[in-house]
Coordinates of C-alpha atoms and ligand atoms in Angstrom, one line a residue:
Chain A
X12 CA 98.9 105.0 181.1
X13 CA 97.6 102.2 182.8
X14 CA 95.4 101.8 185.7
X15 CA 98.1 102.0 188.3
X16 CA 100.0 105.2 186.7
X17 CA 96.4 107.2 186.3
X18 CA 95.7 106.3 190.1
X19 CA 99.2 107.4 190.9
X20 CA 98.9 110.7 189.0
X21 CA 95.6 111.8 190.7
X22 CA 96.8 110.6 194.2
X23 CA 100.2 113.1 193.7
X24 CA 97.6 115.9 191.4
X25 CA 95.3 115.9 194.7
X26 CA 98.5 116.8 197.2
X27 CA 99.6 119.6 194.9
X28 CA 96.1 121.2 194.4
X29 CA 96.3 120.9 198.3
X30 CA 98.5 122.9 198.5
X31 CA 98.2 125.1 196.3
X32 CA 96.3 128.5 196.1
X33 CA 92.6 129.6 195.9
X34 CA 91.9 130.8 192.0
X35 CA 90.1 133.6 193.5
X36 CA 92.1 135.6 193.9
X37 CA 95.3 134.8 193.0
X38 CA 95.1 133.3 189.7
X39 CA 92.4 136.0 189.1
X40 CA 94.2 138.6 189.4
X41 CA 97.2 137.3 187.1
X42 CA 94.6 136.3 184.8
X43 CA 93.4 140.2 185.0
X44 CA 96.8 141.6 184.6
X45 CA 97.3 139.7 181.5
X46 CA 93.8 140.6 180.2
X47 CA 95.2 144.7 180.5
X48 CA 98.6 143.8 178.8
X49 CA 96.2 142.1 175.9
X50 CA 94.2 144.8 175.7
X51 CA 96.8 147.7 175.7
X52 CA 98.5 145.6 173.1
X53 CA 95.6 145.7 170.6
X54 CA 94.6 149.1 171.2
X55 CA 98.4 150.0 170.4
X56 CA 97.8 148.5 167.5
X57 CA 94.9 149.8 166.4
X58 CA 96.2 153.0 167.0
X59 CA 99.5 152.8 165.3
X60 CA 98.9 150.8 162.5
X61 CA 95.4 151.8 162.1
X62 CA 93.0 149.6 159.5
X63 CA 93.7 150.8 155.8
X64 CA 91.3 149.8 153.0
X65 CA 92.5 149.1 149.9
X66 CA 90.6 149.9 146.3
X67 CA 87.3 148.2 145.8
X68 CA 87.3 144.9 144.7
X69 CA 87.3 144.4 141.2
X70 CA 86.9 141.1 139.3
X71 CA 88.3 142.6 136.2
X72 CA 91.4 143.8 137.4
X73 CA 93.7 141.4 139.4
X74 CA 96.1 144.6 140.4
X75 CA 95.6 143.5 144.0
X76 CA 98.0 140.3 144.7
X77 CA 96.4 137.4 146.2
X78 CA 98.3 137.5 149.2
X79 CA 95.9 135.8 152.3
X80 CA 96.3 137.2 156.3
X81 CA 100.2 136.5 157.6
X82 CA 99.2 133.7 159.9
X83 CA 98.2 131.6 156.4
X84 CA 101.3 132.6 154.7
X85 CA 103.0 129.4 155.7
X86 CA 99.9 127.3 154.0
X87 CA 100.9 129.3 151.0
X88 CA 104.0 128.5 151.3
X89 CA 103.7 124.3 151.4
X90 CA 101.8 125.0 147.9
X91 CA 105.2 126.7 147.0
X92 CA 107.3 123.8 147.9
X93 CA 105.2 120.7 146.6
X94 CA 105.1 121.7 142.6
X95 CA 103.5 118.7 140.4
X96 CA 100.1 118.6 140.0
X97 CA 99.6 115.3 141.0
X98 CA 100.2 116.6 144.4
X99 CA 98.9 119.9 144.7
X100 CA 96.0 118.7 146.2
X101 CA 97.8 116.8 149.0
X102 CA 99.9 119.7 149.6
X103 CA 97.0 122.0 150.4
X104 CA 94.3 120.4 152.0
X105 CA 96.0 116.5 152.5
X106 CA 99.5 118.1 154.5
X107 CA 97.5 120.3 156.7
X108 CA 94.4 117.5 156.7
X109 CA 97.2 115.0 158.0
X110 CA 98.4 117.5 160.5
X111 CA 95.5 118.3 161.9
X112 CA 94.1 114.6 162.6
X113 CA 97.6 114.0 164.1
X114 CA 96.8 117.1 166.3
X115 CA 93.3 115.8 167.2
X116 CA 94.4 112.8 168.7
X117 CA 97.5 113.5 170.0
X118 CA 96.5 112.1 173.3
X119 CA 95.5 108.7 171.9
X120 CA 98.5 107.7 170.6
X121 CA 101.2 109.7 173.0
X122 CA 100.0 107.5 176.1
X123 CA 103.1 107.8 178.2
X124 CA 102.6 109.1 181.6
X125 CA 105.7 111.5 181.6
X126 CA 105.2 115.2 181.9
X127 CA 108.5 116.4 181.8
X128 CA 109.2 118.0 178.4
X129 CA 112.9 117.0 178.8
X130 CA 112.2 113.2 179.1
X131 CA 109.5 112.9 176.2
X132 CA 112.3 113.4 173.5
X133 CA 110.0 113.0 170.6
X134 CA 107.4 115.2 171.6
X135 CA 109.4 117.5 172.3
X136 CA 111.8 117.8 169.4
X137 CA 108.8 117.2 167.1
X138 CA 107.1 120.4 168.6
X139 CA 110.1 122.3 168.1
X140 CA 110.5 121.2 164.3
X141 CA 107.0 122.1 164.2
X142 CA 107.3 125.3 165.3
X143 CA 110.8 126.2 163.6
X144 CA 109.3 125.2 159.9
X145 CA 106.2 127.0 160.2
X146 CA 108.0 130.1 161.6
X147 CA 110.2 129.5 158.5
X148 CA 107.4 129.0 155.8
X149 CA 105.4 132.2 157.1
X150 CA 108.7 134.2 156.9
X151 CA 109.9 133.3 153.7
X152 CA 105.7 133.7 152.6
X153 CA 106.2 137.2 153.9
X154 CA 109.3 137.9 152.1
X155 CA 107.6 136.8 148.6
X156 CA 105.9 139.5 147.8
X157 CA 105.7 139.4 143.9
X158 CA 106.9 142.0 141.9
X159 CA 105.1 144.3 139.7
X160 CA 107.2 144.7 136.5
X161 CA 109.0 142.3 134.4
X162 CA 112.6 142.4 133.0
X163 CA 113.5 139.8 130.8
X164 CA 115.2 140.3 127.2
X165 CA 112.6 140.4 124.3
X166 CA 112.7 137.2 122.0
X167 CA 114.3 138.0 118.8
X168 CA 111.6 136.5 116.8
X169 CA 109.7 139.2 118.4
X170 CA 111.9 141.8 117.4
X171 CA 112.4 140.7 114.0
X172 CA 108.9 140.3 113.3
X173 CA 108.2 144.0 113.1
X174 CA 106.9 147.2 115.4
X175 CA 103.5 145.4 115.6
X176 CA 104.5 142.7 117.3
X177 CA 106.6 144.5 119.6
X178 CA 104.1 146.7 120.8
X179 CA 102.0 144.3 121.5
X180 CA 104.7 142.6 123.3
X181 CA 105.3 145.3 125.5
X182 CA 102.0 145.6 125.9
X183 CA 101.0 142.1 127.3
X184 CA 104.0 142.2 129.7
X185 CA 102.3 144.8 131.2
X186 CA 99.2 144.0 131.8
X187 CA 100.9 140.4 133.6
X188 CA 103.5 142.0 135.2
X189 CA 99.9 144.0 137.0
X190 CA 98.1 141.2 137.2
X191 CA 99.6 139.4 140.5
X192 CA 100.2 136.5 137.8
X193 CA 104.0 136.8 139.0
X194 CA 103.1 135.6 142.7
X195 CA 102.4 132.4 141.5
X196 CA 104.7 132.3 138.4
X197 CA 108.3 132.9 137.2
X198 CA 108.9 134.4 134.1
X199 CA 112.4 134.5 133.4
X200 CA 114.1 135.7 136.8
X201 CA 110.6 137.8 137.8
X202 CA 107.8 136.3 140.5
X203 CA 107.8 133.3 142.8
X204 CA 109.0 129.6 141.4
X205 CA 105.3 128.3 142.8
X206 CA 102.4 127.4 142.8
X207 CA 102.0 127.5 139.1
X208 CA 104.7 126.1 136.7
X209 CA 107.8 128.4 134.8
X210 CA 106.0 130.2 132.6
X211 CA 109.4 131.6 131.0
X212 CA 109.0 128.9 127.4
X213 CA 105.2 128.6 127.9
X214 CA 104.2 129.2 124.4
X215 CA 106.7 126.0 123.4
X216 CA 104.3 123.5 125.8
X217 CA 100.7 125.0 125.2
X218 CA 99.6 126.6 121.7
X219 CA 97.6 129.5 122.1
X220 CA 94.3 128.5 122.1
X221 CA 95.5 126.4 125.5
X222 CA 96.8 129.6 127.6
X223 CA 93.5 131.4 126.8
X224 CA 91.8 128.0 127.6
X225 CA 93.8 128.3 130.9
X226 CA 92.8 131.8 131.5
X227 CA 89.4 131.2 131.5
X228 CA 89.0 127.8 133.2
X229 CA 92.1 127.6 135.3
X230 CA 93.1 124.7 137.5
X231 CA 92.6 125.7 141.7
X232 CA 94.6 127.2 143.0
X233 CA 95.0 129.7 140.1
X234 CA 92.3 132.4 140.0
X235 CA 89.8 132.3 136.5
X236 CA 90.8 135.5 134.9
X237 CA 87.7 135.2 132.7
X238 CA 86.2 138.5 133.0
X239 CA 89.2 140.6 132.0
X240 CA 87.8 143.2 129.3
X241 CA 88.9 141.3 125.9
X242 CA 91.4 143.6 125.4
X243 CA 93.6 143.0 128.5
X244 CA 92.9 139.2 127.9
X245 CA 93.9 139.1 124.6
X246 CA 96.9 141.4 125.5
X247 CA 97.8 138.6 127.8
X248 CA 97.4 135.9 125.5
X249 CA 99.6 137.1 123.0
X250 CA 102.0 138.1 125.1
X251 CA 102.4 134.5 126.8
X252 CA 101.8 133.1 123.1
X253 CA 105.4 134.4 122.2
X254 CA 107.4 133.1 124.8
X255 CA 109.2 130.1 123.3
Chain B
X26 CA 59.7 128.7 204.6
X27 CA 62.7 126.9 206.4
X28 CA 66.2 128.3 206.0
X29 CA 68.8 127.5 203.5
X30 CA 71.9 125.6 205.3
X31 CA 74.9 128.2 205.4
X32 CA 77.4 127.4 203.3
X33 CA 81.2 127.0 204.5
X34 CA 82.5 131.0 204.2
X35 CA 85.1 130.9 201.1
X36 CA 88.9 130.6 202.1
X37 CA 89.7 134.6 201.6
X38 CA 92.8 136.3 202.5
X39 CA 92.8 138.2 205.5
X40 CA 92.8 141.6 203.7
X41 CA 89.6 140.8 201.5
X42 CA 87.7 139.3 204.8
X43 CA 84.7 141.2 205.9
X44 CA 85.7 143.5 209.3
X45 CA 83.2 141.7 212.2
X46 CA 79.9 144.5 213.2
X47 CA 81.1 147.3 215.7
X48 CA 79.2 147.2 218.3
X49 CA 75.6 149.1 218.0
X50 CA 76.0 148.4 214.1
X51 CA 73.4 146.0 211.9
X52 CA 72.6 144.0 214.9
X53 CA 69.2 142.8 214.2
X54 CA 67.3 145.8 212.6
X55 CA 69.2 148.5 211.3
X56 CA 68.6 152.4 210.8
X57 CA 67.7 153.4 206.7
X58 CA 71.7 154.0 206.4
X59 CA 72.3 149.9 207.2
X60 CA 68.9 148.8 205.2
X61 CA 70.6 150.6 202.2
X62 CA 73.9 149.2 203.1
X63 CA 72.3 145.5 202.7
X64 CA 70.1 146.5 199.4
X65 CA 72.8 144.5 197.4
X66 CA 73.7 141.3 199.4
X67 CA 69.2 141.4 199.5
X68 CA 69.1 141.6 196.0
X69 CA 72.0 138.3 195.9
X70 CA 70.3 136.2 198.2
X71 CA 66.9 136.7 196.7
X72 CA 68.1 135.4 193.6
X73 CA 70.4 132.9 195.7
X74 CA 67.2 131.8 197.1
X75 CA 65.8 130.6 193.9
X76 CA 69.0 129.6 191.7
X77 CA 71.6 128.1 194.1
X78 CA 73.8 129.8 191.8
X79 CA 76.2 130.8 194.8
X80 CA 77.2 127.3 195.5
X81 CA 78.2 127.2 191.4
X82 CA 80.0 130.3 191.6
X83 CA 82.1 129.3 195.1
X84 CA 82.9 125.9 193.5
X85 CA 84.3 127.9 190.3
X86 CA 85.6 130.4 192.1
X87 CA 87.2 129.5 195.4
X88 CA 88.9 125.7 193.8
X89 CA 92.5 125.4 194.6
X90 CA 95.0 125.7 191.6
X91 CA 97.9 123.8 192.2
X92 CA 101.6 124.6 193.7
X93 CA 103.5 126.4 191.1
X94 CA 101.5 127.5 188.4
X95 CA 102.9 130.5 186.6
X96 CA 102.5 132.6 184.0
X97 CA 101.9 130.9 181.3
X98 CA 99.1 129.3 182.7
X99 CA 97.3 132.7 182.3
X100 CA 97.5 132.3 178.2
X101 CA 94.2 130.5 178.1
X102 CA 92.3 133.5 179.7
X103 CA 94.7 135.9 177.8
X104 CA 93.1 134.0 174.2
X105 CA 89.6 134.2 175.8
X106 CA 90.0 138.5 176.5
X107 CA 90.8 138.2 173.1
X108 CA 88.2 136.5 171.8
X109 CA 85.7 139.0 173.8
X110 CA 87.4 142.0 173.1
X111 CA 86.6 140.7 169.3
X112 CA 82.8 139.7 169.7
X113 CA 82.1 143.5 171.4
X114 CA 84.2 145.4 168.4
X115 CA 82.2 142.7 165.9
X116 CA 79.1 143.9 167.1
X117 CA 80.0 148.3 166.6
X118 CA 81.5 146.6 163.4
X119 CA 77.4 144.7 161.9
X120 CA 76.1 148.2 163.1
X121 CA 76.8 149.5 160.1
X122 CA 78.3 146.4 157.5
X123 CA 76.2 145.7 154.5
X124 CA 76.6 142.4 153.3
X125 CA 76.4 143.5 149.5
X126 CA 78.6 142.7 146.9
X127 CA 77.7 145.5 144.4
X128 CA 79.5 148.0 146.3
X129 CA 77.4 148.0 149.4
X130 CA 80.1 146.1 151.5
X131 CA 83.0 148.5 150.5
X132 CA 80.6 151.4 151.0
X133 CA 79.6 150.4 154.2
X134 CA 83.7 149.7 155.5
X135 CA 84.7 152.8 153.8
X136 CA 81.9 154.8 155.9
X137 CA 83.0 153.0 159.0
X138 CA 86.2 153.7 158.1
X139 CA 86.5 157.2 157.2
X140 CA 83.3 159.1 158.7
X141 CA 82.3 157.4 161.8
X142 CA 83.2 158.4 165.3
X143 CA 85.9 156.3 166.0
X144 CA 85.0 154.0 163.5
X145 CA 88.5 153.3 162.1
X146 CA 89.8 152.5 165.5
X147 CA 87.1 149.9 166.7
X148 CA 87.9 148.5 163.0
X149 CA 91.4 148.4 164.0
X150 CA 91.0 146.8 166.6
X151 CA 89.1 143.7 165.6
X152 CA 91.7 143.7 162.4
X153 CA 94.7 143.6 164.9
X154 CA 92.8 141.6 167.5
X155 CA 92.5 138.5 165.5
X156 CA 96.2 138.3 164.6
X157 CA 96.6 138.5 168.5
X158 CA 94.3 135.6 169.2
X159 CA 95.5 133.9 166.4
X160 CA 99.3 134.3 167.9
X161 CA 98.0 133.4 171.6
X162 CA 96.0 130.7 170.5
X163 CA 99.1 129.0 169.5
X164 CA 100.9 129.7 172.7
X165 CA 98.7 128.5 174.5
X166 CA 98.4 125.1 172.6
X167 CA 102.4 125.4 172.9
X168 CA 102.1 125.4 176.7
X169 CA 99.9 122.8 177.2
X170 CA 102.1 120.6 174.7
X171 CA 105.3 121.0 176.4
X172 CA 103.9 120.6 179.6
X173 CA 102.0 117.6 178.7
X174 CA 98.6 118.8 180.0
X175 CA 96.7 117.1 177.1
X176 CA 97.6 113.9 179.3
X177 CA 95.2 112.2 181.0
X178 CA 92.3 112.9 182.9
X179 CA 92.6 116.0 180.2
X180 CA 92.3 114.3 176.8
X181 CA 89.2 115.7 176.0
X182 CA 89.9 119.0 176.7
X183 CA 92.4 118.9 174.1
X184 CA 90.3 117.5 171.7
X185 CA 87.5 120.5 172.2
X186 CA 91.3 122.9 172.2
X187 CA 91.6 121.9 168.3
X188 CA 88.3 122.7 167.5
X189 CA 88.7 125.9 169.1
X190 CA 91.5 125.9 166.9
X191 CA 89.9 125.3 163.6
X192 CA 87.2 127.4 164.1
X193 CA 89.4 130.7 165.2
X194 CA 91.1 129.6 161.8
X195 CA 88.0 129.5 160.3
X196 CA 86.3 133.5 161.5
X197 CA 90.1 134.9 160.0
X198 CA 89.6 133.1 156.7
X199 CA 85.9 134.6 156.4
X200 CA 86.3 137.4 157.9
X201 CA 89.1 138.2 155.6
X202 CA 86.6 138.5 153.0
X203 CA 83.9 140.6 154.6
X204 CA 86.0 144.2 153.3
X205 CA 85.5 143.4 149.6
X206 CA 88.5 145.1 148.4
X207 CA 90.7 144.0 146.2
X208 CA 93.0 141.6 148.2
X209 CA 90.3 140.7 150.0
X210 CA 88.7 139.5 146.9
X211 CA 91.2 138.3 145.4
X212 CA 92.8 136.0 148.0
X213 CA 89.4 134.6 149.0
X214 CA 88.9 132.9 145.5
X215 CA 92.5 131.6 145.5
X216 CA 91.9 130.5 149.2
X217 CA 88.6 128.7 148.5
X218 CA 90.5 127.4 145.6
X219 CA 93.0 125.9 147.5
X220 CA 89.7 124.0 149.3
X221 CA 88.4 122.8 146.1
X222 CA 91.9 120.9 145.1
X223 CA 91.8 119.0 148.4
X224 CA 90.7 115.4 148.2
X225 CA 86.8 113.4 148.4
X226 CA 85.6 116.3 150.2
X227 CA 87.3 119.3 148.7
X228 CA 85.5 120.2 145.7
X229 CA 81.8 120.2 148.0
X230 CA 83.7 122.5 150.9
X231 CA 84.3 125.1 148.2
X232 CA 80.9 125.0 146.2
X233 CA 79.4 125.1 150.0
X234 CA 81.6 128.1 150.7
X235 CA 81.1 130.0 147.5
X236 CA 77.1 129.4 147.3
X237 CA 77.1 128.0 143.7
X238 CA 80.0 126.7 141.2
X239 CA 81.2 130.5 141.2
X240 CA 82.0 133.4 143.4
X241 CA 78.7 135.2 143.1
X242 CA 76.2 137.6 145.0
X243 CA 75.4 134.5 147.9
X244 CA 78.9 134.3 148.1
X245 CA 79.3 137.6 150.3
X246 CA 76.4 136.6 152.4
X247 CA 77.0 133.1 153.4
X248 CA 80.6 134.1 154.5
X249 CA 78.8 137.1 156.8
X250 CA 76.6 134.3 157.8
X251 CA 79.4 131.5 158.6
X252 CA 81.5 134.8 160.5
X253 CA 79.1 136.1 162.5
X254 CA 76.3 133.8 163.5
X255 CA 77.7 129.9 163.0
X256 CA 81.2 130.3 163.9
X257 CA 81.0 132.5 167.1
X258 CA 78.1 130.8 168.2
X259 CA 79.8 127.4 168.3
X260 CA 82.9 128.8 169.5
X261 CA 81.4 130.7 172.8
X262 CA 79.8 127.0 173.6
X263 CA 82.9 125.4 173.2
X264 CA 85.1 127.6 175.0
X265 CA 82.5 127.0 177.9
X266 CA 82.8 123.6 177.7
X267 CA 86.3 123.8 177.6
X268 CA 86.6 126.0 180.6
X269 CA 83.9 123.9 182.6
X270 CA 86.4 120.9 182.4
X271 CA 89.4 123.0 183.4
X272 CA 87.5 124.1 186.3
X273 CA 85.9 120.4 186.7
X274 CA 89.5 118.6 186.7
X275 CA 91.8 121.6 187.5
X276 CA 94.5 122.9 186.0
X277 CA 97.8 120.8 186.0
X278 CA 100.8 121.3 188.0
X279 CA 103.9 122.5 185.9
X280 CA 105.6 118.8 185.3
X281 CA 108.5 119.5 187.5
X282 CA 107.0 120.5 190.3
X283 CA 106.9 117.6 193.1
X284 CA 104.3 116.6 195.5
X285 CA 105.4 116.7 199.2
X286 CA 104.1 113.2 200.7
X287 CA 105.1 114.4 204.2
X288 CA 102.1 117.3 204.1
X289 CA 99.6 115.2 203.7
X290 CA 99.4 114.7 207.3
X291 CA 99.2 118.7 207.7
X292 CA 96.2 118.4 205.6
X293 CA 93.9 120.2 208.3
X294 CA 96.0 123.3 207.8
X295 CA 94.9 124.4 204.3
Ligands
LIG324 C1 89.4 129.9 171.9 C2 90.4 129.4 172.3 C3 90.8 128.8 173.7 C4 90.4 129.4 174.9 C5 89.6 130.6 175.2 C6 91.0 128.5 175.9 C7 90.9 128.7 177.3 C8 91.6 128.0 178.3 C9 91.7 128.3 179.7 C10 91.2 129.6 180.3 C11 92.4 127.3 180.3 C12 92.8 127.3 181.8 C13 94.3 127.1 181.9 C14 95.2 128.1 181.1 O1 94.8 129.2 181.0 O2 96.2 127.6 180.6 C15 92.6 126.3 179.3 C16 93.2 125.0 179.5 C17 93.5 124.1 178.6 N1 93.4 124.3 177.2 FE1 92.6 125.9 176.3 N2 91.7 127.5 175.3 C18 91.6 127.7 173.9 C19 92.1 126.9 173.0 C20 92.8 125.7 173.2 C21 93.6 124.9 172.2 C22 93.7 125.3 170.7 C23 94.1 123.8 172.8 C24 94.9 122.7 172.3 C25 94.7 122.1 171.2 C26 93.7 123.9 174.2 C27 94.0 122.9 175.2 C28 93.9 123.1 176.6 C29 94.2 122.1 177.6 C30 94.8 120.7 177.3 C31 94.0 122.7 178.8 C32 94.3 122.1 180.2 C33 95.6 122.7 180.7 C34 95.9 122.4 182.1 O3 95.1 121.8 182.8 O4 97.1 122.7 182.4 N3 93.0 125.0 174.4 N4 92.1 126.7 178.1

């Protein structure tokens, strides 16, 4: 905006206020009735959904999924998407980082003086995009909730190796399939494709010592696991150990 | 002492103006019934007297908002209930939270939850009431995008908007915490993960927010701290610096609605 369009907007801004209305109290009193619609609406909450509590948290149990308040969902959801390591950490703090600076100074750079939503095309139809892919990422967040038991065919190394190694087969893919690993990983068809990488051949990428090595001292985003009782960590470990 | 020039009576509707004296009534002294009457307007112009605060509160009060503004100019205010209804239910809610991670801070919920008067509904409603800011929030930033109020003379107001922004993120994220049950536990180490693997200043954000290299016993307290003291301190100044420019440079006009050159001459009538 120039000099000429800024004097232009306050002469026309001054004419309208002129002629408009007192704030007190019309725009009080709209201001008031949508204060008591706010209010009823949280109190109806409150009173129909009520404020549950879930089991104490526990650092060595994981049986709670992390799973962060809806409105983050779609943050989640961009880790999701952007999968090799050497981006991770522009997908979760340098996307939304990016976003926000855009947001910040959104006046400095859009400098037209048009109002009208319909004649600022790119404002508008970048606001709408905007909108439309966040509603999309915190919908298809809230739709991956992880599930809790896996189903995939035991190796048949595993089953010719004996009952021993069977049992503690079965054993292992319990304890994952309870440990919200499978919101962040996909074993066979189970859990979420992302953040974490296909764990479905892991044992043919890292040896053994490397997914306990993981376990303990995990890269972010994926919690440390490193005070599991032994025997639920070492339940895991050979579990993962025998998926070629 | 001399007297304080009037000031000009506020532009009220008809219905809300004060009916003249009858006759015999409050015309120079009045009987106990009158003196009683005045007690209040007394009690305002004593402390008129020594604040000017009146002249503030007509300027705020009695400014013109422009022709045409509608309902969604009321989201603002509709984000601010919010964010009151939230403080009053946060402060029933530190009545009784412990900020102890050995079982203190899920004591204390559980008790709030399950055994105090009402407890579970005032807990409600802060839990619901943030997803309601959170949600108007966002309308409102989507109605003053569309309509290009972030335009000039209101770029700064924008500017304080995002912060306001950030730091209503920023109480949900740390308040998400505060429960210490199991999800809440669990998604605040993968959330302040997620801070660690952002670039330069990532891995300093999350050993800030954690207290240490690992999620220990300061890590509780520093997120009661941020949630209840920093946070909503700086976000009740902002928003009053963000509603002392609204009410400095008005709100805008919706951007289709036209000025009338013509009435300028009938200025003298409004
Ligand atoms: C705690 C959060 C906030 C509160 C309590 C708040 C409150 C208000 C109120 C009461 C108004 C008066 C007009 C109206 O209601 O629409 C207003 C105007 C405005 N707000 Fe906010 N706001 C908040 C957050 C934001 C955010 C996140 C942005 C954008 C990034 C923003 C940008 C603006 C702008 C540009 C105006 C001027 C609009 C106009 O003149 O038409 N605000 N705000």
């Amino acid at each position: 905006m120039n000099q000429r369009e800024k004097e232009e907007y306050l002469r026309d801004y001054s004419i309208l206020k002129a002629q408009g209305k007192p704030f007190f109290p019309y725009a009080v009193a709209k201001d008031g009735a949508m204060a008591v619609v706010v209010m009823a609406i949280i109190i109806t909450m409150s009173l129909v959904l009520g404020a549950e509590l879930g089991s104490k948290a526990n650092p060595t149990t994981t049986t709670y999924v992390p799973r962060p308040e809806w409105y983050f969902f779609f943050l989640f959801e961009v880790l999701r998407v952007v999968k090799p390591p050497s981006l991770v950490g522009l997908a979760t703090i340098g996307v939304p980082t990016l976003c926000m600076v855009l947001l910040f100074l959104l006046p400095f750079y859009d400098r037209s003086p048009e109002r009208r939503p319909e004649r600022r095309p790119i404002a508008t139809i970048t606001g709408i995009a905007v909108i439309a892919a966040m509603a999309f990422l915190t919908y298809s967040g809230a739709a991956a909730g992880p599930p809790t038991t896996i189903e995939t065919a035991t190796p048949a190394a595993v089953k010719s190796a004996g009952s021993a190694s069977l049992t503690e087969y079965e054993a292992g893919k319990k304890v994952v399939a309870q440990s919200g690993c499978l919101a962040c990983h996909k074993i066979g068809e189970n859990g979420n494709a992302g953040p974490g990488p296909d764990l479905t051949h892991i044992a043919a990428r890292l040896p053994r010592q490397g997914i306990a090595r993981t376990l303990v001292n995990p890269t972010a985003p994926m919690p440390s696991f490193k005070n599991l009782p032994p025997k639920k960590f070492t339940a895991i470990v050979n579990f993962l150990a025998q998926l070629k | 002492m001399p007297k304080l020039p009037k000031l000009p009576a506020p532009p009220l509707p008809p219905p809300l103006r004060e009916p003249p004296p009858r006759p015999g009534e409050s015309n120079g002294k009045g009987g106990p019934i009158e003196e009683a009457k005045a007690a209040g307007i007394n009690v305002v112009d004593w402390v008129d007297e020594r604040t000017s605060l009146s002249g503030a509160g007509r300027w705020l009060m009695f400014r013109k908002v422009p022709k045409g503004t509608n309902w969604f100019y009321t989201l603002g205010s509709a984000t601010m209930f919010a964010f009151l209804s939230q403080a009053v239910t946060g402060v029933f809610l530190a009545m009784y939270y412990r900020p102890d991670p050995a079982g203190g801070a899920y004591e204390s919920i559980r008790y709030v939850t399950n055994d105090v008067f009402l407890g579970q509904f005032v807990r409600g409603m802060h839990k619901w009431g943030s997803s309601v800011m959170v949600i108007l929030i966002f309308l409102h930033m989507g109605r003053t995008f569309f309509f290009g109020a972030y335009k000039y003379p209101r770029e700064l107001n924008w500017v304080i908007g995002v912060v306001l922004l950030i730091l209503t993120m920023t109480m949900s994220f740390t308040g998400y915490l505060l429960p210490f049950d199991q999800r809440a536990y669990w998604a605040t180490i993968v959330g302040v993960n997620i801070n660690g693997t952002g670039p330069l200043l990532g891995p300093y954000l999350s050993d800030f927010l954690r207290g240490g290299s690992e999620f220990g016993a300061t890590t509780l307290s520093r997120f009661y701290a941020i949630h209840m003291l920093l946070v909503p301190g700086a976000l009740a100044a902002l928003i009053g610096a963000h509603l002392y420019l609204v009410a400095k440079l008005g709100t805008t006009a919706p951007p289709w609605q036209k000025a009338e050159k013509r009435s300028e001459l009938r200025e003298a009538e409004v």
